[in-house]
Amino acid sequence: MKTNLVITLIICFLVGSNAEAQFLKKLKQRAEQAAERTILNNTDEVVSQKTEKTIDDITEGDGGNSNDNSTDPNASKVKFENPSKEIKTEAKRAFYTHDVIVKSFDKEKQTFTTNYFDADELAMQSNFIDQNTGKPKTTYIDSEGYFIGLSSSKGIYTKSNLLSMGAMGMMAPSMMISAYKLPAGPFWEKSEELNNQGLKLNTFMFIEFAFVYTPDHFRDEMNGSMYSESKLACRGGMGCTKFSVTESGYSGSYILFDAENRLAEINVAATNDPFFGTNKSKIEFLYEPCEVNLPAAVEEKMPMQDLLMKGMSPNINED
């Protein structure tokens, strides 16, 4: 009964409010672009004044720390805080065992976004160039899935977990797995395992791939002729393993593991992907130490966000 009531209210809410309906449409569009940009980097297009003001306040950021060489004179005045690190810390660190730097590239192989994941802080920082202004931007994600950014209108850091919850949080990883031609089984099996511990696997977007996939996952799929395996030299040594995608329309696509069997690259060259059409992109994983300091942030919610997320949660209980 509760579920039906919640769904009915959500439908009425969406039909009655054009701004919020456009907001949800925008979220879907952003998830569909996740193979080339993270959702954070795509929330600055104008859809409606009310909705966009909230989204942009959450996701715009010019804050600095040791990874972005910021020259902001106010950077030293930022108060740092990471309350999410204190939630299920041991379980999180059992999965996120080391630092990772992830670089995503566009079709011209130019660096698009650099993501720094600090395993000690259980936090990620993203540095990128704003496509509208050409200026550098910095945003953050904590281990509970909060997106953190500097509000240009308020002059403070704000955070929101709207895009990481329930059905919305499942959409982006599903599309990324499909677009990058990764085995779906290992990701969702690990997701279920962590969910049973009260954790969410899709918190840090691309970062999770480095902690989930091993060469054996791709060998398991070779029985279905999804990949062909080869050895080659990479990053100064021999012993790297390449899994080329054999599916029609993905010639030149491959996944690369380094000599220590760590995920090193995901390369996509698709000509007719069902979600992205022609898509050429690359993600590179570097296992280097990095430091991320989260700025203290005030949570902001969209109107009726709690009700919306309750209705979209796959784990909602019926009365």
mmCIF file of C-alpha atoms in Angstrom:
data_model
loop_
_atom_site.group_PDB
_atom_site.id
_atom_site.type_symbol
_atom_site.label_atom_id
_atom_site.label_comp_id
_atom_site.label_asym_id
_atom_site.label_seq_id
_atom_site.Cartn_x
_atom_site.Cartn_y
_atom_site.Cartn_z
ATOM 1 C CA MET A 1 0.000 0.000 0.000
ATOM 2 C CA LYS A 2 2.826 2.387 0.911
ATOM 3 C CA THR A 3 4.614 1.698 -2.368
ATOM 4 C CA ASN A 4 1.514 2.429 -4.442
ATOM 5 C CA LEU A 5 0.898 5.670 -2.566
ATOM 6 C CA VAL A 6 4.488 6.817 -2.984
ATOM 7 C CA ILE A 7 4.492 6.020 -6.702
ATOM 8 C CA THR A 8 1.185 7.843 -7.179
ATOM 9 C CA LEU A 9 2.538 10.913 -5.385
ATOM 10 C CA ILE A 10 5.691 10.856 -7.494
ATOM 11 C CA ILE A 11 3.680 10.657 -10.716
ATOM 12 C CA CYS A 12 1.503 13.587 -9.639
ATOM 13 C CA PHE A 13 4.610 15.481 -8.609
ATOM 14 C CA LEU A 14 6.322 14.925 -11.947
ATOM 15 C CA VAL A 15 3.266 15.680 -14.072
ATOM 16 C CA GLY A 16 2.462 18.809 -12.093
ATOM 17 C CA SER A 17 5.940 20.322 -12.145
ATOM 18 C CA ASN A 18 7.660 20.901 -15.453
ATOM 19 C CA ALA A 19 10.902 21.935 -13.788
ATOM 20 C CA GLU A 20 11.236 18.727 -11.808
ATOM 21 C CA ALA A 21 10.213 16.620 -14.808
ATOM 22 C CA GLN A 22 12.926 18.268 -16.871
ATOM 23 C CA PHE A 23 15.342 17.666 -14.007
ATOM 24 C CA LEU A 24 14.736 13.902 -14.116
ATOM 25 C CA LYS A 25 15.010 13.912 -17.894
ATOM 26 C CA LYS A 26 18.302 15.698 -17.516
ATOM 27 C CA LEU A 27 19.597 13.097 -15.057
ATOM 28 C CA LYS A 28 18.874 10.367 -17.590
ATOM 29 C CA GLN A 29 20.669 12.329 -20.304
ATOM 30 C CA ARG A 30 23.668 12.775 -18.044
ATOM 31 C CA ALA A 31 23.826 9.059 -17.272
ATOM 32 C CA GLU A 32 23.708 8.308 -20.990
ATOM 33 C CA GLN A 33 26.801 10.468 -21.433
ATOM 34 C CA ALA A 34 28.687 8.778 -18.612
ATOM 35 C CA ALA A 35 31.064 6.944 -20.971
ATOM 36 C CA GLU A 36 32.752 10.220 -21.884
ATOM 37 C CA ARG A 37 32.133 12.385 -18.820
ATOM 38 C CA THR A 38 31.069 11.806 -15.257
ATOM 39 C CA ILE A 39 27.638 12.992 -14.241
ATOM 40 C CA LEU A 40 29.234 15.785 -12.243
ATOM 41 C CA ASN A 41 30.887 17.251 -15.290
ATOM 42 C CA ASN A 42 27.673 17.422 -17.236
ATOM 43 C CA THR A 43 25.248 19.212 -14.927
ATOM 44 C CA ASP A 44 25.798 22.744 -16.162
ATOM 45 C CA GLU A 45 23.473 22.976 -19.191
ATOM 46 C CA VAL A 46 20.424 25.220 -18.877
ATOM 47 C CA VAL A 47 17.158 23.309 -18.487
ATOM 48 C CA SER A 48 15.165 25.441 -16.048
ATOM 49 C CA GLN A 49 16.195 28.316 -13.825
ATOM 50 C CA LYS A 50 15.034 26.822 -10.530
ATOM 51 C CA THR A 51 16.405 23.333 -11.089
ATOM 52 C CA GLU A 52 19.657 24.426 -12.716
ATOM 53 C CA LYS A 53 20.469 26.870 -9.921
ATOM 54 C CA THR A 54 20.377 24.041 -7.381
ATOM 55 C CA ILE A 55 22.320 21.612 -9.556
ATOM 56 C CA ASP A 56 25.002 24.161 -10.494
ATOM 57 C CA ASP A 57 25.407 25.281 -6.890
ATOM 58 C CA ILE A 58 26.113 21.671 -5.954
ATOM 59 C CA THR A 59 28.443 20.753 -8.792
ATOM 60 C CA GLU A 60 30.433 23.877 -9.619
ATOM 61 C CA GLY A 61 33.755 23.977 -7.847
ATOM 62 C CA ASP A 62 36.969 25.931 -7.830
ATOM 63 C CA GLY A 63 38.346 24.608 -4.550
ATOM 64 C CA GLY A 64 41.912 23.456 -4.393
ATOM 65 C CA ASN A 65 44.196 20.979 -2.651
ATOM 66 C CA SER A 66 47.436 19.144 -3.262
ATOM 67 C CA ASN A 67 46.231 17.528 -6.499
ATOM 68 C CA ASP A 68 45.167 20.597 -8.478
ATOM 69 C CA ASN A 69 47.960 23.104 -7.689
ATOM 70 C CA SER A 70 45.350 25.745 -6.938
ATOM 71 C CA THR A 71 46.456 29.362 -6.648
ATOM 72 C CA ASP A 72 43.197 30.413 -4.983
ATOM 73 C CA PRO A 73 44.189 32.772 -2.132
ATOM 74 C CA ASN A 74 41.248 31.466 -0.090
ATOM 75 C CA ALA A 75 42.294 27.812 -0.417
ATOM 76 C CA SER A 76 44.203 27.890 2.873
ATOM 77 C CA LYS A 77 41.053 29.083 4.665
ATOM 78 C CA VAL A 78 38.978 26.049 3.711
ATOM 79 C CA LYS A 79 37.841 23.901 6.620
ATOM 80 C CA PHE A 80 38.255 20.183 5.911
ATOM 81 C CA GLU A 81 35.792 17.568 7.096
ATOM 82 C CA ASN A 82 34.983 13.988 6.129
ATOM 83 C CA PRO A 83 32.170 12.591 8.313
ATOM 84 C CA SER A 84 31.411 9.813 5.818
ATOM 85 C CA LYS A 85 34.805 8.255 6.512
ATOM 86 C CA GLU A 86 33.594 7.295 9.982
ATOM 87 C CA ILE A 87 30.706 5.212 8.601
ATOM 88 C CA LYS A 88 31.535 1.488 8.141
ATOM 89 C CA THR A 89 35.195 2.430 7.797
ATOM 90 C CA GLU A 90 36.665 -1.066 8.067
ATOM 91 C CA ALA A 91 34.294 -2.531 5.479
ATOM 92 C CA LYS A 92 35.062 0.273 3.039
ATOM 93 C CA ARG A 93 38.821 -0.025 3.451
ATOM 94 C CA ALA A 94 38.633 -3.792 3.002
ATOM 95 C CA PHE A 95 37.407 -3.092 -0.533
ATOM 96 C CA TYR A 96 39.164 0.185 -1.396
ATOM 97 C CA THR A 97 42.680 -1.005 -0.615
ATOM 98 C CA HIS A 98 44.919 1.496 -2.423
ATOM 99 C CA ASP A 99 45.106 4.917 -4.066
ATOM 100 C CA VAL A 100 44.148 5.230 -7.730
ATOM 101 C CA ILE A 101 44.400 8.025 -10.270
ATOM 102 C CA VAL A 102 41.973 7.687 -13.166
ATOM 103 C CA LYS A 103 42.280 9.770 -16.313
ATOM 104 C CA SER A 104 39.555 9.876 -18.931
ATOM 105 C CA PHE A 105 40.271 10.963 -22.489
ATOM 106 C CA ASP A 106 38.085 12.219 -25.320
ATOM 107 C CA LYS A 107 38.084 10.900 -28.880
ATOM 108 C CA GLU A 108 41.141 13.052 -29.717
ATOM 109 C CA LYS A 109 42.937 11.345 -26.791
ATOM 110 C CA GLN A 110 43.113 14.618 -24.872
ATOM 111 C CA THR A 111 42.821 14.399 -21.074
ATOM 112 C CA PHE A 112 39.244 15.212 -20.181
ATOM 113 C CA THR A 113 39.035 14.530 -16.459
ATOM 114 C CA THR A 114 41.555 13.482 -13.817
ATOM 115 C CA ASN A 115 40.157 11.719 -10.755
ATOM 116 C CA TYR A 116 42.217 11.197 -7.603
ATOM 117 C CA PHE A 117 41.083 8.521 -5.163
ATOM 118 C CA ASP A 118 42.593 8.553 -1.665
ATOM 119 C CA ALA A 119 42.086 5.180 0.049
ATOM 120 C CA ASP A 120 42.978 6.589 3.464
ATOM 121 C CA GLU A 121 40.394 9.344 3.239
ATOM 122 C CA LEU A 122 37.927 7.227 1.231
ATOM 123 C CA ALA A 123 37.321 10.221 -1.001
ATOM 124 C CA MET A 124 37.706 11.268 -4.621
ATOM 125 C CA GLN A 125 38.602 14.572 -6.232
ATOM 126 C CA SER A 126 37.850 15.349 -9.894
ATOM 127 C CA ASN A 127 39.709 18.014 -11.868
ATOM 128 C CA PHE A 128 38.415 19.036 -15.279
ATOM 129 C CA ILE A 129 37.991 21.965 -17.628
ATOM 130 C CA ASP A 130 34.541 23.503 -17.790
ATOM 131 C CA GLN A 131 33.385 23.126 -21.384
ATOM 132 C CA ASN A 132 31.429 26.389 -21.313
ATOM 133 C CA THR A 133 33.923 28.707 -19.623
ATOM 134 C CA GLY A 134 37.212 26.967 -20.358
ATOM 135 C CA LYS A 135 38.149 27.353 -16.693
ATOM 136 C CA PRO A 136 39.430 24.563 -14.422
ATOM 137 C CA LYS A 137 36.896 23.045 -12.021
ATOM 138 C CA THR A 138 37.235 20.797 -9.002
ATOM 139 C CA THR A 139 34.573 18.632 -7.410
ATOM 140 C CA TYR A 140 34.592 15.844 -4.819
ATOM 141 C CA ILE A 141 32.778 12.655 -3.852
ATOM 142 C CA ASP A 142 32.826 11.092 -0.387
ATOM 143 C CA SER A 143 32.353 7.436 0.536
ATOM 144 C CA GLU A 144 28.604 7.838 1.128
ATOM 145 C CA GLY A 145 28.091 9.106 -2.411
ATOM 146 C CA TYR A 146 27.819 12.832 -1.693
ATOM 147 C CA PHE A 147 28.821 15.119 -4.552
ATOM 148 C CA ILE A 148 30.606 18.185 -3.144
ATOM 149 C CA GLY A 149 31.333 21.466 -4.892
ATOM 150 C CA LEU A 150 31.823 25.161 -4.280
ATOM 151 C CA SER A 151 28.626 27.178 -4.704
ATOM 152 C CA SER A 152 29.522 30.237 -6.741
ATOM 153 C CA SER A 153 26.380 32.040 -5.618
ATOM 154 C CA LYS A 154 26.734 31.305 -1.898
ATOM 155 C CA GLY A 155 30.485 31.151 -1.528
ATOM 156 C CA ILE A 156 30.327 27.912 0.482
ATOM 157 C CA TYR A 157 30.743 24.223 -0.268
ATOM 158 C CA THR A 158 27.504 22.291 -0.667
ATOM 159 C CA LYS A 159 26.833 18.585 -1.085
ATOM 160 C CA SER A 160 24.066 16.363 -2.429
ATOM 161 C CA ASN A 161 23.620 12.614 -2.831
ATOM 162 C CA LEU A 162 20.610 12.775 -5.154
ATOM 163 C CA LEU A 163 22.459 11.346 -8.170
ATOM 164 C CA SER A 164 23.929 8.378 -6.291
ATOM 165 C CA MET A 165 20.788 6.934 -4.729
ATOM 166 C CA GLY A 166 18.315 4.245 -5.724
ATOM 167 C CA ALA A 167 17.490 3.773 -9.401
ATOM 168 C CA MET A 168 19.419 6.908 -10.363
ATOM 169 C CA GLY A 169 22.594 5.499 -8.873
ATOM 170 C CA MET A 170 22.189 2.256 -10.833
ATOM 171 C CA MET A 171 21.643 3.914 -14.198
ATOM 172 C CA ALA A 172 25.127 5.293 -14.833
ATOM 173 C CA PRO A 173 27.149 2.148 -13.965
ATOM 174 C CA SER A 174 24.778 -0.002 -16.030
ATOM 175 C CA MET A 175 25.343 2.170 -19.077
ATOM 176 C CA MET A 176 29.097 2.420 -18.493
ATOM 177 C CA ILE A 177 29.457 -1.353 -18.255
ATOM 178 C CA SER A 178 27.574 -1.717 -21.521
ATOM 179 C CA ALA A 179 29.442 1.064 -23.320
ATOM 180 C CA TYR A 180 32.887 -0.133 -22.229
ATOM 181 C CA LYS A 181 32.035 -3.781 -22.976
ATOM 182 C CA LEU A 182 32.894 -4.997 -19.477
ATOM 183 C CA PRO A 183 31.584 -8.260 -17.999
ATOM 184 C CA ALA A 184 28.444 -7.320 -16.084
ATOM 185 C CA GLY A 185 28.348 -10.334 -13.747
ATOM 186 C CA PRO A 186 31.405 -9.547 -11.578
ATOM 187 C CA PHE A 187 30.340 -5.938 -11.047
ATOM 188 C CA TRP A 188 26.810 -6.719 -9.898
ATOM 189 C CA GLU A 189 27.933 -9.689 -7.821
ATOM 190 C CA LYS A 190 30.355 -7.434 -5.966
ATOM 191 C CA SER A 191 27.637 -4.798 -5.711
ATOM 192 C CA GLU A 192 25.309 -7.280 -4.022
ATOM 193 C CA GLU A 193 28.078 -8.423 -1.677
ATOM 194 C CA LEU A 194 28.804 -4.865 -0.569
ATOM 195 C CA ASN A 195 25.125 -4.015 -0.367
ATOM 196 C CA ASN A 196 24.750 -6.810 2.180
ATOM 197 C CA GLN A 197 27.366 -4.968 4.238
ATOM 198 C CA GLY A 198 25.468 -1.711 3.941
ATOM 199 C CA LEU A 199 27.807 -0.270 1.280
ATOM 200 C CA LYS A 200 27.200 1.029 -2.240
ATOM 201 C CA LEU A 201 29.510 -0.094 -5.041
ATOM 202 C CA ASN A 202 28.689 2.667 -7.510
ATOM 203 C CA THR A 203 29.831 5.508 -5.242
ATOM 204 C CA PHE A 204 32.989 6.575 -7.086
ATOM 205 C CA MET A 205 31.995 5.884 -10.696
ATOM 206 C CA PHE A 206 35.039 4.698 -12.731
ATOM 207 C CA ILE A 207 37.149 4.074 -9.621
ATOM 208 C CA GLU A 208 35.273 0.909 -8.677
ATOM 209 C CA PHE A 209 36.329 -0.858 -11.866
ATOM 210 C CA ALA A 210 39.914 -0.942 -10.570
ATOM 211 C CA PHE A 211 38.821 -2.832 -7.448
ATOM 212 C CA VAL A 212 36.431 -5.257 -9.138
ATOM 213 C CA TYR A 213 37.922 -6.578 -12.367
ATOM 214 C CA THR A 214 40.724 -9.097 -12.840
ATOM 215 C CA PRO A 215 41.926 -10.849 -15.999
ATOM 216 C CA ASP A 216 40.068 -14.015 -14.976
ATOM 217 C CA HIS A 217 36.728 -12.219 -15.285
ATOM 218 C CA PHE A 218 37.458 -11.660 -18.954
ATOM 219 C CA ARG A 219 38.752 -15.179 -19.480
ATOM 220 C CA ASP A 220 35.471 -16.501 -18.110
ATOM 221 C CA GLU A 221 33.672 -14.583 -20.849
ATOM 222 C CA MET A 222 36.009 -15.885 -23.568
ATOM 223 C CA ASN A 223 33.985 -19.093 -23.702
ATOM 224 C CA GLY A 224 31.268 -16.960 -25.257
ATOM 225 C CA SER A 225 33.818 -15.431 -27.663
ATOM 226 C CA MET A 226 33.399 -11.942 -26.208
ATOM 227 C CA TYR A 227 37.155 -11.313 -25.996
ATOM 228 C CA SER A 228 40.442 -12.517 -27.428
ATOM 229 C CA GLU A 229 43.509 -12.542 -25.155
ATOM 230 C CA SER A 230 47.064 -11.500 -26.012
ATOM 231 C CA LYS A 231 50.271 -10.486 -24.241
ATOM 232 C CA LEU A 232 52.254 -7.305 -24.884
ATOM 233 C CA ALA A 233 54.685 -4.827 -23.379
ATOM 234 C CA CYS A 234 53.280 -1.740 -21.666
ATOM 235 C CA ARG A 235 54.435 0.920 -19.230
ATOM 236 C CA GLY A 236 58.048 -0.104 -19.384
ATOM 237 C CA GLY A 237 57.686 -3.872 -19.019
ATOM 238 C CA MET A 238 56.419 -7.132 -20.440
ATOM 239 C CA GLY A 239 53.614 -9.284 -19.173
ATOM 240 C CA CYS A 240 50.639 -7.009 -19.753
ATOM 241 C CA THR A 241 47.402 -8.720 -20.779
ATOM 242 C CA LYS A 242 45.112 -7.368 -23.473
ATOM 243 C CA PHE A 243 41.505 -8.462 -23.980
ATOM 244 C CA SER A 244 40.256 -7.335 -27.372
ATOM 245 C CA VAL A 245 36.512 -7.018 -27.817
ATOM 246 C CA THR A 246 35.334 -9.338 -30.586
ATOM 247 C CA GLU A 247 31.782 -8.030 -30.909
ATOM 248 C CA SER A 248 30.863 -6.556 -34.272
ATOM 249 C CA GLY A 249 30.984 -2.766 -34.294
ATOM 250 C CA TYR A 250 33.700 -2.574 -31.627
ATOM 251 C CA SER A 251 36.831 -3.229 -33.687
ATOM 252 C CA GLY A 252 39.818 -1.720 -31.871
ATOM 253 C CA SER A 253 38.150 -1.809 -28.443
ATOM 254 C CA TYR A 254 40.117 -3.516 -25.682
ATOM 255 C CA ILE A 255 40.739 -3.739 -21.937
ATOM 256 C CA LEU A 256 44.331 -3.836 -20.688
ATOM 257 C CA PHE A 257 45.786 -5.200 -17.434
ATOM 258 C CA ASP A 258 49.315 -4.437 -16.275
ATOM 259 C CA ALA A 259 52.002 -6.943 -15.279
ATOM 260 C CA GLU A 260 50.529 -7.092 -11.755
ATOM 261 C CA ASN A 261 47.090 -7.968 -13.150
ATOM 262 C CA ARG A 262 45.720 -4.539 -12.255
ATOM 263 C CA LEU A 263 43.289 -2.807 -14.586
ATOM 264 C CA ALA A 264 45.365 -0.373 -16.659
ATOM 265 C CA GLU A 265 43.227 0.855 -19.560
ATOM 266 C CA ILE A 266 39.748 0.693 -21.033
ATOM 267 C CA ASN A 267 39.673 1.660 -24.709
ATOM 268 C CA VAL A 268 36.463 1.932 -26.698
ATOM 269 C CA ALA A 269 36.103 2.351 -30.450
ATOM 270 C CA ALA A 270 32.405 1.794 -31.147
ATOM 271 C CA THR A 271 30.646 2.517 -34.416
ATOM 272 C CA ASN A 272 27.069 1.614 -33.492
ATOM 273 C CA ASP A 273 26.684 1.461 -29.720
ATOM 274 C CA PRO A 274 22.974 1.326 -28.732
ATOM 275 C CA PHE A 275 23.428 4.125 -26.178
ATOM 276 C CA PHE A 276 26.275 6.240 -27.538
ATOM 277 C CA GLY A 277 26.384 5.636 -31.293
ATOM 278 C CA THR A 278 29.905 6.334 -32.545
ATOM 279 C CA ASN A 279 32.065 6.475 -29.456
ATOM 280 C CA LYS A 280 35.815 6.670 -29.069
ATOM 281 C CA SER A 281 37.141 7.094 -25.555
ATOM 282 C CA LYS A 282 39.769 5.887 -23.151
ATOM 283 C CA ILE A 283 40.154 5.526 -19.386
ATOM 284 C CA GLU A 284 43.596 5.075 -17.851
ATOM 285 C CA PHE A 285 44.246 3.746 -14.339
ATOM 286 C CA LEU A 286 47.429 4.734 -12.488
ATOM 287 C CA TYR A 287 48.307 3.216 -9.126
ATOM 288 C CA GLU A 288 50.094 6.137 -7.539
ATOM 289 C CA PRO A 289 49.791 7.759 -4.104
ATOM 290 C CA CYS A 290 47.560 10.804 -3.908
ATOM 291 C CA GLU A 291 45.988 12.986 -1.256
ATOM 292 C CA VAL A 292 42.402 14.236 -1.174
ATOM 293 C CA ASN A 293 41.054 16.632 1.453
ATOM 294 C CA LEU A 294 37.295 17.126 1.489
ATOM 295 C CA PRO A 295 36.046 20.617 2.253
ATOM 296 C CA ALA A 296 33.347 20.877 4.915
ATOM 297 C CA ALA A 297 30.026 21.186 3.104
ATOM 298 C CA VAL A 298 26.392 21.950 3.824
ATOM 299 C CA GLU A 299 23.858 19.465 2.443
ATOM 300 C CA GLU A 300 21.321 20.790 -0.050
ATOM 301 C CA LYS A 301 18.279 18.871 -1.198
ATOM 302 C CA MET A 302 15.983 19.269 -4.144
ATOM 303 C CA PRO A 303 12.314 19.960 -3.366
ATOM 304 C CA MET A 304 10.664 16.677 -2.264
ATOM 305 C CA GLN A 305 13.969 14.801 -2.684
ATOM 306 C CA ASP A 306 13.336 12.468 0.260
ATOM 307 C CA LEU A 307 9.975 11.384 -1.137
ATOM 308 C CA LEU A 308 11.409 11.032 -4.621
ATOM 309 C CA MET A 309 14.309 8.836 -3.512
ATOM 310 C CA LYS A 310 12.018 6.733 -1.322
ATOM 311 C CA GLY A 311 9.858 5.946 -4.327
ATOM 312 C CA MET A 312 12.840 5.181 -6.577
ATOM 313 C CA SER A 313 14.701 2.995 -4.104
ATOM 314 C CA PRO A 314 14.828 -0.665 -5.245
ATOM 315 C CA ASN A 315 14.840 -1.738 -1.568
ATOM 316 C CA ILE A 316 11.566 -0.069 -0.528
ATOM 317 C CA ASN A 317 9.469 -2.186 1.817
ATOM 318 C CA GLU A 318 5.750 -2.685 1.489
ATOM 319 C CA ASP A 319 3.465 -2.390 4.500
#
